[in-house]
């Protein structure tokens, strides 16, 4: 059957008009679907942005908290920290911590959980304390777990002898040589930096550990040990507090053996460490004698 050109054209037009409503409906549905999808995606992105936690820096966390948590040992270490006549905790380290808190615009909170100097380190590394400002010696062993600031004070190391016992093993002229090759008994505080210093610097000595500095001085006075080992400040405190100490004891101070005192910071708190170092640069430097004199009557 033959179909004229005119009839074919009419058939095509009829097919197009029959299909047009369906095409229009499909296009409208596609547009609505696209709009809904775009809206959902946008809302999802906004929700994601809204719920993403904001990471605060270590210093921002302290400011947000409103507290600077500083660890010191449970036992007083005058003139660095001790209770005065009114029962308040005072001292060089407390003054330093107070100035830091004031500079940050926060409250100072002191924690005294540490029974020894070594116990300060886990308090800082775990984040229970922001800083340890506690006449803490900067040592290689402790540096495995925390970072240290630049020293804010450096002491000479020293040995305090029982003068009577020393006279039995060395003459006055040979004391320096005797000390360098020391083989006698040497008392130190257990779990302190000086327990490690003694092993490093006097490997031939017989090291005896005591629970506290007071116990060490008592043992030295009784002649249980020939000498005790600590920093110049603590030795000078003993000499100034005991009557006739010059007759009982002989101090030796080392020029080449020092004890750097620094602030411990959690290893990951790099911005806080940087801030602490800049802060310390602005603080006046004091010697052992100056610190002792300033806090003598507190």
PDB file of C-alpha atoms in Angstrom:
ATOM      1  CA  UNK A   1       0.000   0.000   0.000  1.00  0.00           C
ATOM      2  CA  UNK A   2       1.278   3.361  -1.045  1.00  0.00           C
ATOM      3  CA  UNK A   3       1.171   6.287   1.351  1.00  0.00           C
ATOM      4  CA  UNK A   4       1.300   9.777  -0.015  1.00  0.00           C
ATOM      5  CA  UNK A   5       3.868  12.283   1.318  1.00  0.00           C
ATOM      6  CA  UNK A   6       1.073  14.356   2.785  1.00  0.00           C
ATOM      7  CA  UNK A   7      -0.356  11.379   4.678  1.00  0.00           C
ATOM      8  CA  UNK A   8       3.095  10.442   6.024  1.00  0.00           C
ATOM      9  CA  UNK A   9       3.624  13.940   7.313  1.00  0.00           C
ATOM     10  CA  UNK A  10       0.301  13.856   9.080  1.00  0.00           C
ATOM     11  CA  UNK A  11       1.171  10.544  10.744  1.00  0.00           C
ATOM     12  CA  UNK A  12       4.490  11.932  12.027  1.00  0.00           C
ATOM     13  CA  UNK A  13       2.834  15.025  13.451  1.00  0.00           C
ATOM     14  CA  UNK A  14       0.134  12.927  15.125  1.00  0.00           C
ATOM     15  CA  UNK A  15       2.832  10.697  16.747  1.00  0.00           C
ATOM     16  CA  UNK A  16       4.760  13.737  17.996  1.00  0.00           C
ATOM     17  CA  UNK A  17       1.699  15.373  19.586  1.00  0.00           C
ATOM     18  CA  UNK A  18       0.740  12.070  21.208  1.00  0.00           C
ATOM     19  CA  UNK A  19       4.234  11.679  22.694  1.00  0.00           C
ATOM     20  CA  UNK A  20       4.725  15.321  23.806  1.00  0.00           C
ATOM     21  CA  UNK A  21       2.754  15.139  27.102  1.00  0.00           C
ATOM     22  CA  UNK A  22       4.778  12.112  28.203  1.00  0.00           C
ATOM     23  CA  UNK A  23       8.093  13.816  27.369  1.00  0.00           C
ATOM     24  CA  UNK A  24       6.992  16.948  29.264  1.00  0.00           C
ATOM     25  CA  UNK A  25       6.066  14.919  32.354  1.00  0.00           C
ATOM     26  CA  UNK A  26       9.371  13.022  32.295  1.00  0.00           C
ATOM     27  CA  UNK A  27      11.370  16.247  31.990  1.00  0.00           C
ATOM     28  CA  UNK A  28       9.451  17.842  34.859  1.00  0.00           C
ATOM     29  CA  UNK A  29      10.051  14.835  37.105  1.00  0.00           C
ATOM     30  CA  UNK A  30      13.758  14.839  36.230  1.00  0.00           C
ATOM     31  CA  UNK A  31      14.015  18.538  37.077  1.00  0.00           C
ATOM     32  CA  UNK A  32      12.256  18.034  40.405  1.00  0.00           C
ATOM     33  CA  UNK A  33      14.463  15.050  41.222  1.00  0.00           C
ATOM     34  CA  UNK A  34      17.613  17.033  40.395  1.00  0.00           C
ATOM     35  CA  UNK A  35      16.503  19.918  42.603  1.00  0.00           C
ATOM     36  CA  UNK A  36      15.737  17.606  45.497  1.00  0.00           C
ATOM     37  CA  UNK A  37      19.079  15.817  45.127  1.00  0.00           C
ATOM     38  CA  UNK A  38      20.971  19.104  44.995  1.00  0.00           C
ATOM     39  CA  UNK A  39      19.107  20.389  48.038  1.00  0.00           C
ATOM     40  CA  UNK A  40      19.827  17.175  49.970  1.00  0.00           C
ATOM     41  CA  UNK A  41      23.501  17.299  49.054  1.00  0.00           C
ATOM     42  CA  UNK A  42      23.759  20.937  50.090  1.00  0.00           C
ATOM     43  CA  UNK A  43      22.026  20.249  53.393  1.00  0.00           C
ATOM     44  CA  UNK A  44      24.295  17.261  53.988  1.00  0.00           C
ATOM     45  CA  UNK A  45      27.362  19.376  53.335  1.00  0.00           C
ATOM     46  CA  UNK A  46      26.107  22.046  55.724  1.00  0.00           C
ATOM     47  CA  UNK A  47      25.449  19.457  58.424  1.00  0.00           C
ATOM     48  CA  UNK A  48      28.908  17.967  57.942  1.00  0.00           C
ATOM     49  CA  UNK A  49      30.492  21.387  58.257  1.00  0.00           C
ATOM     50  CA  UNK A  50      28.380  22.197  61.288  1.00  0.00           C
ATOM     51  CA  UNK A  51      29.334  18.999  63.199  1.00  0.00           C
ATOM     52  CA  UNK A  52      33.070  18.901  62.358  1.00  0.00           C
ATOM     53  CA  UNK A  53      34.945  19.322  65.697  1.00  0.00           C
ATOM     54  CA  UNK A  54      37.203  22.363  65.927  1.00  0.00           C
ATOM     55  CA  UNK A  55      40.729  21.396  67.015  1.00  0.00           C
ATOM     56  CA  UNK A  56      42.124  23.761  69.642  1.00  0.00           C
ATOM     57  CA  UNK A  57      45.846  24.276  70.085  1.00  0.00           C
ATOM     58  CA  UNK A  58      47.420  23.309  73.421  1.00  0.00           C
ATOM     59  CA  UNK A  59      47.448  26.929  74.607  1.00  0.00           C
ATOM     60  CA  UNK A  60      43.872  27.501  73.390  1.00  0.00           C
ATOM     61  CA  UNK A  61      42.755  24.488  75.442  1.00  0.00           C
ATOM     62  CA  UNK A  62      44.289  26.012  78.586  1.00  0.00           C
ATOM     63  CA  UNK A  63      42.607  29.356  77.901  1.00  0.00           C
ATOM     64  CA  UNK A  64      39.281  27.650  77.111  1.00  0.00           C
ATOM     65  CA  UNK A  65      39.557  25.649  80.335  1.00  0.00           C
ATOM     66  CA  UNK A  66      40.472  28.772  82.302  1.00  0.00           C
ATOM     67  CA  UNK A  67      43.148  26.951  84.296  1.00  0.00           C
ATOM     68  CA  UNK A  68      46.897  26.354  84.075  1.00  0.00           C
ATOM     69  CA  UNK A  69      47.572  23.052  85.852  1.00  0.00           C
ATOM     70  CA  UNK A  70      51.060  22.904  87.351  1.00  0.00           C
ATOM     71  CA  UNK A  71      52.539  19.872  89.109  1.00  0.00           C
ATOM     72  CA  UNK A  72      54.940  20.064  92.066  1.00  0.00           C
ATOM     73  CA  UNK A  73      56.036  17.341  94.475  1.00  0.00           C
ATOM     74  CA  UNK A  74      54.087  16.529  97.635  1.00  0.00           C
ATOM     75  CA  UNK A  75      57.161  17.320  99.744  1.00  0.00           C
ATOM     76  CA  UNK A  76      58.126  21.002 100.098  1.00  0.00           C
ATOM     77  CA  UNK A  77      61.338  22.119  98.392  1.00  0.00           C
ATOM     78  CA  UNK A  78      62.169  25.518  99.889  1.00  0.00           C
ATOM     79  CA  UNK A  79      62.916  28.090  98.566  1.00  0.00           C
ATOM     80  CA  UNK A  80      61.196  26.839  95.387  1.00  0.00           C
ATOM     81  CA  UNK A  81      57.884  25.888  96.973  1.00  0.00           C
ATOM     82  CA  UNK A  82      56.848  25.567 100.587  1.00  0.00           C
ATOM     83  CA  UNK A  83      54.111  26.621 102.990  1.00  0.00           C
ATOM     84  CA  UNK A  84      54.709  29.965 104.672  1.00  0.00           C
ATOM     85  CA  UNK A  85      53.674  30.993 108.181  1.00  0.00           C
ATOM     86  CA  UNK A  86      50.108  31.566 106.952  1.00  0.00           C
ATOM     87  CA  UNK A  87      49.895  28.122 105.350  1.00  0.00           C
ATOM     88  CA  UNK A  88      50.017  29.447 101.782  1.00  0.00           C
ATOM     89  CA  UNK A  89      52.243  27.775  99.176  1.00  0.00           C
ATOM     90  CA  UNK A  90      54.955  30.249  98.200  1.00  0.00           C
ATOM     91  CA  UNK A  91      58.421  30.178  96.664  1.00  0.00           C
ATOM     92  CA  UNK A  92      60.371  30.826  93.491  1.00  0.00           C
ATOM     93  CA  UNK A  93      58.574  28.201  91.378  1.00  0.00           C
ATOM     94  CA  UNK A  94      55.163  29.306  92.632  1.00  0.00           C
ATOM     95  CA  UNK A  95      55.917  32.918  91.707  1.00  0.00           C
ATOM     96  CA  UNK A  96      57.035  31.766  88.265  1.00  0.00           C
ATOM     97  CA  UNK A  97      53.863  29.703  87.749  1.00  0.00           C
ATOM     98  CA  UNK A  98      51.660  32.580  88.922  1.00  0.00           C
ATOM     99  CA  UNK A  99      53.247  34.959  86.409  1.00  0.00           C
ATOM    100  CA  UNK A 100      52.642  32.421  83.623  1.00  0.00           C
ATOM    101  CA  UNK A 101      48.982  31.996  84.555  1.00  0.00           C
ATOM    102  CA  UNK A 102      48.553  35.765  84.735  1.00  0.00           C
ATOM    103  CA  UNK A 103      50.123  36.176  81.301  1.00  0.00           C
ATOM    104  CA  UNK A 104      47.685  33.589  79.869  1.00  0.00           C
ATOM    105  CA  UNK A 105      44.756  35.179  81.695  1.00  0.00           C
ATOM    106  CA  UNK A 106      43.811  32.000  83.564  1.00  0.00           C
ATOM    107  CA  UNK A 107      43.720  30.645  87.105  1.00  0.00           C
ATOM    108  CA  UNK A 108      46.700  28.728  88.522  1.00  0.00           C
ATOM    109  CA  UNK A 109      45.894  25.247  89.842  1.00  0.00           C
ATOM    110  CA  UNK A 110      48.631  23.407  91.762  1.00  0.00           C
ATOM    111  CA  UNK A 111      48.614  19.602  91.931  1.00  0.00           C
ATOM    112  CA  UNK A 112      50.761  17.758  94.501  1.00  0.00           C
ATOM    113  CA  UNK A 113      50.228  14.092  93.611  1.00  0.00           C
ATOM    114  CA  UNK A 114      53.896  13.368  92.862  1.00  0.00           C
ATOM    115  CA  UNK A 115      55.727  11.660  95.718  1.00  0.00           C
ATOM    116  CA  UNK A 116      59.100  12.035  93.974  1.00  0.00           C
ATOM    117  CA  UNK A 117      60.637  14.154  91.217  1.00  0.00           C
ATOM    118  CA  UNK A 118      60.373  11.239  88.771  1.00  0.00           C
ATOM    119  CA  UNK A 119      56.645  10.972  89.517  1.00  0.00           C
ATOM    120  CA  UNK A 120      56.154  14.423  87.992  1.00  0.00           C
ATOM    121  CA  UNK A 121      56.975  13.103  84.530  1.00  0.00           C
ATOM    122  CA  UNK A 122      53.919  10.808  84.019  1.00  0.00           C
ATOM    123  CA  UNK A 123      51.622  13.547  85.325  1.00  0.00           C
ATOM    124  CA  UNK A 124      52.783  15.777  82.469  1.00  0.00           C
ATOM    125  CA  UNK A 125      53.063  13.085  79.783  1.00  0.00           C
ATOM    126  CA  UNK A 126      49.499  11.887  80.505  1.00  0.00           C
ATOM    127  CA  UNK A 127      48.065  15.408  80.378  1.00  0.00           C
ATOM    128  CA  UNK A 128      46.992  15.496  84.029  1.00  0.00           C
ATOM    129  CA  UNK A 129      49.232  18.534  84.391  1.00  0.00           C
ATOM    130  CA  UNK A 130      50.119  21.101  81.728  1.00  0.00           C
ATOM    131  CA  UNK A 131      53.538  21.804  83.228  1.00  0.00           C
ATOM    132  CA  UNK A 132      55.848  20.587  85.957  1.00  0.00           C
ATOM    133  CA  UNK A 133      57.519  23.582  87.615  1.00  0.00           C
ATOM    134  CA  UNK A 134      59.131  21.834  90.550  1.00  0.00           C
ATOM    135  CA  UNK A 135      62.880  22.383  90.727  1.00  0.00           C
ATOM    136  CA  UNK A 136      63.004  19.559  88.195  1.00  0.00           C
ATOM    137  CA  UNK A 137      66.392  18.594  86.799  1.00  0.00           C
ATOM    138  CA  UNK A 138      66.525  18.206  83.022  1.00  0.00           C
ATOM    139  CA  UNK A 139      67.897  14.714  82.379  1.00  0.00           C
ATOM    140  CA  UNK A 140      68.231  12.392  79.375  1.00  0.00           C
ATOM    141  CA  UNK A 141      66.089   9.738  81.046  1.00  0.00           C
ATOM    142  CA  UNK A 142      63.176  12.102  81.685  1.00  0.00           C
ATOM    143  CA  UNK A 143      63.514  13.565  78.188  1.00  0.00           C
ATOM    144  CA  UNK A 144      62.377  10.229  76.761  1.00  0.00           C
ATOM    145  CA  UNK A 145      58.873  10.953  78.023  1.00  0.00           C
ATOM    146  CA  UNK A 146      58.495  14.760  78.133  1.00  0.00           C
ATOM    147  CA  UNK A 147      60.067  17.823  76.576  1.00  0.00           C
ATOM    148  CA  UNK A 148      61.957  20.375  78.623  1.00  0.00           C
ATOM    149  CA  UNK A 149      62.155  24.123  78.362  1.00  0.00           C
ATOM    150  CA  UNK A 150      65.415  26.001  78.337  1.00  0.00           C
ATOM    151  CA  UNK A 151      66.783  25.999  81.916  1.00  0.00           C
ATOM    152  CA  UNK A 152      65.529  28.837  84.094  1.00  0.00           C
ATOM    153  CA  UNK A 153      68.273  28.164  86.623  1.00  0.00           C
ATOM    154  CA  UNK A 154      71.565  26.235  86.511  1.00  0.00           C
ATOM    155  CA  UNK A 155      73.283  24.990  89.676  1.00  0.00           C
ATOM    156  CA  UNK A 156      76.722  23.589  90.210  1.00  0.00           C
ATOM    157  CA  UNK A 157      76.692  20.029  91.467  1.00  0.00           C
ATOM    158  CA  UNK A 158      78.360  19.448  94.803  1.00  0.00           C
ATOM    159  CA  UNK A 159      79.416  16.903  97.398  1.00  0.00           C
ATOM    160  CA  UNK A 160      79.157  17.510 101.126  1.00  0.00           C
ATOM    161  CA  UNK A 161      81.621  15.487 103.223  1.00  0.00           C
ATOM    162  CA  UNK A 162      81.613  14.490 106.844  1.00  0.00           C
ATOM    163  CA  UNK A 163      84.815  16.342 107.726  1.00  0.00           C
ATOM    164  CA  UNK A 164      85.942  13.899 110.425  1.00  0.00           C
ATOM    165  CA  UNK A 165      85.464  10.858 108.199  1.00  0.00           C
ATOM    166  CA  UNK A 166      87.157  12.597 105.265  1.00  0.00           C
ATOM    167  CA  UNK A 167      90.287  13.316 107.329  1.00  0.00           C
ATOM    168  CA  UNK A 168      90.745   9.555 107.761  1.00  0.00           C
ATOM    169  CA  UNK A 169      91.018   8.855 104.026  1.00  0.00           C
ATOM    170  CA  UNK A 170      92.410  12.038 102.430  1.00  0.00           C
ATOM    171  CA  UNK A 171      94.518  15.025 103.377  1.00  0.00           C
ATOM    172  CA  UNK A 172      93.329  18.580 102.797  1.00  0.00           C
ATOM    173  CA  UNK A 173      95.680  18.965  99.836  1.00  0.00           C
ATOM    174  CA  UNK A 174      94.597  15.737  98.140  1.00  0.00           C
ATOM    175  CA  UNK A 175      90.828  16.130  98.460  1.00  0.00           C
ATOM    176  CA  UNK A 176      90.242  17.228  94.860  1.00  0.00           C
ATOM    177  CA  UNK A 177      92.147  14.253  93.457  1.00  0.00           C
ATOM    178  CA  UNK A 178      90.377  11.974  95.936  1.00  0.00           C
ATOM    179  CA  UNK A 179      86.989  13.196  94.726  1.00  0.00           C
ATOM    180  CA  UNK A 180      87.751  12.618  91.056  1.00  0.00           C
ATOM    181  CA  UNK A 181      88.556   8.967  91.757  1.00  0.00           C
ATOM    182  CA  UNK A 182      85.987   8.626  94.489  1.00  0.00           C
ATOM    183  CA  UNK A 183      85.567   5.148  95.945  1.00  0.00           C
ATOM    184  CA  UNK A 184      83.811   5.941  99.243  1.00  0.00           C
ATOM    185  CA  UNK A 185      80.158   5.877 100.238  1.00  0.00           C
ATOM    186  CA  UNK A 186      77.991   8.445  98.484  1.00  0.00           C
ATOM    187  CA  UNK A 187      74.456   9.190  99.674  1.00  0.00           C
ATOM    188  CA  UNK A 188      71.730  10.265  97.239  1.00  0.00           C
ATOM    189  CA  UNK A 189      67.954  10.707  97.269  1.00  0.00           C
ATOM    190  CA  UNK A 190      66.283   7.657  95.731  1.00  0.00           C
ATOM    191  CA  UNK A 191      64.475   8.189  92.402  1.00  0.00           C
ATOM    192  CA  UNK A 192      66.152  11.568  91.950  1.00  0.00           C
ATOM    193  CA  UNK A 193      68.348  12.943  89.182  1.00  0.00           C
ATOM    194  CA  UNK A 194      71.331  12.630  91.528  1.00  0.00           C
ATOM    195  CA  UNK A 195      70.839   8.893  91.799  1.00  0.00           C
ATOM    196  CA  UNK A 196      71.575   8.790  88.045  1.00  0.00           C
ATOM    197  CA  UNK A 197      74.285  11.469  88.194  1.00  0.00           C
ATOM    198  CA  UNK A 198      76.107   9.439  90.857  1.00  0.00           C
ATOM    199  CA  UNK A 199      76.245   6.339  88.660  1.00  0.00           C
ATOM    200  CA  UNK A 200      77.505   8.360  85.701  1.00  0.00           C
ATOM    201  CA  UNK A 201      80.029  10.603  87.448  1.00  0.00           C
ATOM    202  CA  UNK A 202      81.253   8.370  90.283  1.00  0.00           C
ATOM    203  CA  UNK A 203      81.074   4.785  88.989  1.00  0.00           C
ATOM    204  CA  UNK A 204      83.525   3.481  91.628  1.00  0.00           C
ATOM    205  CA  UNK A 205      81.609   4.925  94.594  1.00  0.00           C
ATOM    206  CA  UNK A 206      79.363   2.874  96.847  1.00  0.00           C
ATOM    207  CA  UNK A 207      76.005   4.548  96.317  1.00  0.00           C
ATOM    208  CA  UNK A 208      73.479   4.512  99.144  1.00  0.00           C
ATOM    209  CA  UNK A 209      69.944   5.772  98.547  1.00  0.00           C
ATOM    210  CA  UNK A 210      67.777   7.514 101.148  1.00  0.00           C
ATOM    211  CA  UNK A 211      64.120   8.561 100.953  1.00  0.00           C
ATOM    212  CA  UNK A 212      64.708  12.288 101.511  1.00  0.00           C
ATOM    213  CA  UNK A 213      67.337  15.011 101.756  1.00  0.00           C
ATOM    214  CA  UNK A 214      66.757  15.367 105.498  1.00  0.00           C
ATOM    215  CA  UNK A 215      67.430  11.649 105.954  1.00  0.00           C
ATOM    216  CA  UNK A 216      70.626  12.038 103.941  1.00  0.00           C
ATOM    217  CA  UNK A 217      71.917  14.908 106.065  1.00  0.00           C
ATOM    218  CA  UNK A 218      71.165  12.976 109.255  1.00  0.00           C
ATOM    219  CA  UNK A 219      73.063   9.947 107.912  1.00  0.00           C
ATOM    220  CA  UNK A 220      75.996  12.197 107.009  1.00  0.00           C
ATOM    221  CA  UNK A 221      76.029  13.777 110.469  1.00  0.00           C
ATOM    222  CA  UNK A 222      76.094  10.335 112.119  1.00  0.00           C
ATOM    223  CA  UNK A 223      78.891   9.166 109.827  1.00  0.00           C
ATOM    224  CA  UNK A 224      76.830   6.467 108.082  1.00  0.00           C
ATOM    225  CA  UNK A 225      78.043   7.811 104.741  1.00  0.00           C
ATOM    226  CA  UNK A 226      81.247   9.634 103.919  1.00  0.00           C
ATOM    227  CA  UNK A 227      79.454  12.163 101.692  1.00  0.00           C
ATOM    228  CA  UNK A 228      76.161  13.207 100.139  1.00  0.00           C
ATOM    229  CA  UNK A 229      75.578  14.429  96.590  1.00  0.00           C
ATOM    230  CA  UNK A 230      73.285  17.243  95.497  1.00  0.00           C
ATOM    231  CA  UNK A 231      73.187  20.763  94.043  1.00  0.00           C
ATOM    232  CA  UNK A 232      74.983  23.766  95.533  1.00  0.00           C
ATOM    233  CA  UNK A 233      71.779  25.416  96.752  1.00  0.00           C
ATOM    234  CA  UNK A 234      70.761  22.485  98.952  1.00  0.00           C
ATOM    235  CA  UNK A 235      74.291  22.143 100.321  1.00  0.00           C
ATOM    236  CA  UNK A 236      74.431  25.853 101.158  1.00  0.00           C
ATOM    237  CA  UNK A 237      71.089  25.565 102.941  1.00  0.00           C
ATOM    238  CA  UNK A 238      72.524  22.842 105.180  1.00  0.00           C
ATOM    239  CA  UNK A 239      75.636  24.856 105.956  1.00  0.00           C
ATOM    240  CA  UNK A 240      73.590  27.928 106.893  1.00  0.00           C
ATOM    241  CA  UNK A 241      71.051  26.061 109.034  1.00  0.00           C
ATOM    242  CA  UNK A 242      73.312  23.883 111.231  1.00  0.00           C
ATOM    243  CA  UNK A 243      75.414  25.534 113.978  1.00  0.00           C
ATOM    244  CA  UNK A 244      79.172  24.961 113.639  1.00  0.00           C
ATOM    245  CA  UNK A 245      78.629  23.390 110.231  1.00  0.00           C
ATOM    246  CA  UNK A 246      82.143  24.368 109.114  1.00  0.00           C
ATOM    247  CA  UNK A 247      83.526  22.028 111.791  1.00  0.00           C
ATOM    248  CA  UNK A 248      81.232  19.176 110.800  1.00  0.00           C
ATOM    249  CA  UNK A 249      81.153  19.345 107.008  1.00  0.00           C
ATOM    250  CA  UNK A 250      83.317  20.160 104.014  1.00  0.00           C
ATOM    251  CA  UNK A 251      81.635  21.158 100.716  1.00  0.00           C
ATOM    252  CA  UNK A 252      83.101  20.579  97.270  1.00  0.00           C
ATOM    253  CA  UNK A 253      81.497  22.270  94.238  1.00  0.00           C
ATOM    254  CA  UNK A 254      82.157  21.272  90.627  1.00  0.00           C
ATOM    255  CA  UNK A 255      82.637  23.761  87.817  1.00  0.00           C
ATOM    256  CA  UNK A 256      82.200  21.159  85.085  1.00  0.00           C
ATOM    257  CA  UNK A 257      79.196  19.314  86.554  1.00  0.00           C
ATOM    258  CA  UNK A 258      75.965  21.294  86.473  1.00  0.00           C
ATOM    259  CA  UNK A 259      72.317  20.694  87.254  1.00  0.00           C
ATOM    260  CA  UNK A 260      69.986  22.496  84.784  1.00  0.00           C
ATOM    261  CA  UNK A 261      66.521  23.188  86.249  1.00  0.00           C
ATOM    262  CA  UNK A 262      63.753  23.369  83.633  1.00  0.00           C
ATOM    263  CA  UNK A 263      60.008  23.100  83.040  1.00  0.00           C
ATOM    264  CA  UNK A 264      58.544  19.819  81.781  1.00  0.00           C
ATOM    265  CA  UNK A 265      55.929  19.942  78.988  1.00  0.00           C
ATOM    266  CA  UNK A 266      53.955  17.154  77.298  1.00  0.00           C
ATOM    267  CA  UNK A 267      55.872  16.070  74.177  1.00  0.00           C
ATOM    268  CA  UNK A 268      53.007  16.869  71.783  1.00  0.00           C
ATOM    269  CA  UNK A 269      52.422  20.371  73.204  1.00  0.00           C
ATOM    270  CA  UNK A 270      54.923  22.120  70.947  1.00  0.00           C
ATOM    271  CA  UNK A 271      53.182  25.508  70.908  1.00  0.00           C
ATOM    272  CA  UNK A 272      53.039  25.567  74.715  1.00  0.00           C
ATOM    273  CA  UNK A 273      56.742  24.715  74.907  1.00  0.00           C
ATOM    274  CA  UNK A 274      57.555  27.516  72.468  1.00  0.00           C
ATOM    275  CA  UNK A 275      55.489  29.959  74.546  1.00  0.00           C
ATOM    276  CA  UNK A 276      57.180  28.843  77.795  1.00  0.00           C
ATOM    277  CA  UNK A 277      60.637  29.395  76.323  1.00  0.00           C
ATOM    278  CA  UNK A 278      59.747  32.903  75.137  1.00  0.00           C
ATOM    279  CA  UNK A 279      58.241  33.657  78.547  1.00  0.00           C
ATOM    280  CA  UNK A 280      61.418  32.495  80.330  1.00  0.00           C
ATOM    281  CA  UNK A 281      63.532  34.772  78.161  1.00  0.00           C
ATOM    282  CA  UNK A 282      61.770  37.761  79.714  1.00  0.00           C
ATOM    283  CA  UNK A 283      62.366  36.639  83.310  1.00  0.00           C
ATOM    284  CA  UNK A 284      65.311  37.846  85.423  1.00  0.00           C
ATOM    285  CA  UNK A 285      68.006  35.245  86.032  1.00  0.00           C
ATOM    286  CA  UNK A 286      68.894  34.495  89.658  1.00  0.00           C
ATOM    287  CA  UNK A 287      71.744  32.617  91.326  1.00  0.00           C
ATOM    288  CA  UNK A 288      71.403  30.113  94.155  1.00  0.00           C
ATOM    289  CA  UNK A 289      72.549  32.703  96.692  1.00  0.00           C
ATOM    290  CA  UNK A 290      70.036  35.282  95.424  1.00  0.00           C
ATOM    291  CA  UNK A 291      67.143  32.812  95.627  1.00  0.00           C
ATOM    292  CA  UNK A 292      68.101  31.786  99.151  1.00  0.00           C
ATOM    293  CA  UNK A 293      68.307  35.405 100.259  1.00  0.00           C
ATOM    294  CA  UNK A 294      64.987  36.427  98.692  1.00  0.00           C
ATOM    295  CA  UNK A 295      62.939  33.662 100.317  1.00  0.00           C
ATOM    296  CA  UNK A 296      64.857  33.308 103.576  1.00  0.00           C
ATOM    297  CA  UNK A 297      62.243  34.993 105.757  1.00  0.00           C
ATOM    298  CA  UNK A 298      59.062  33.643 104.157  1.00  0.00           C
TER     299      UNK A 298
END
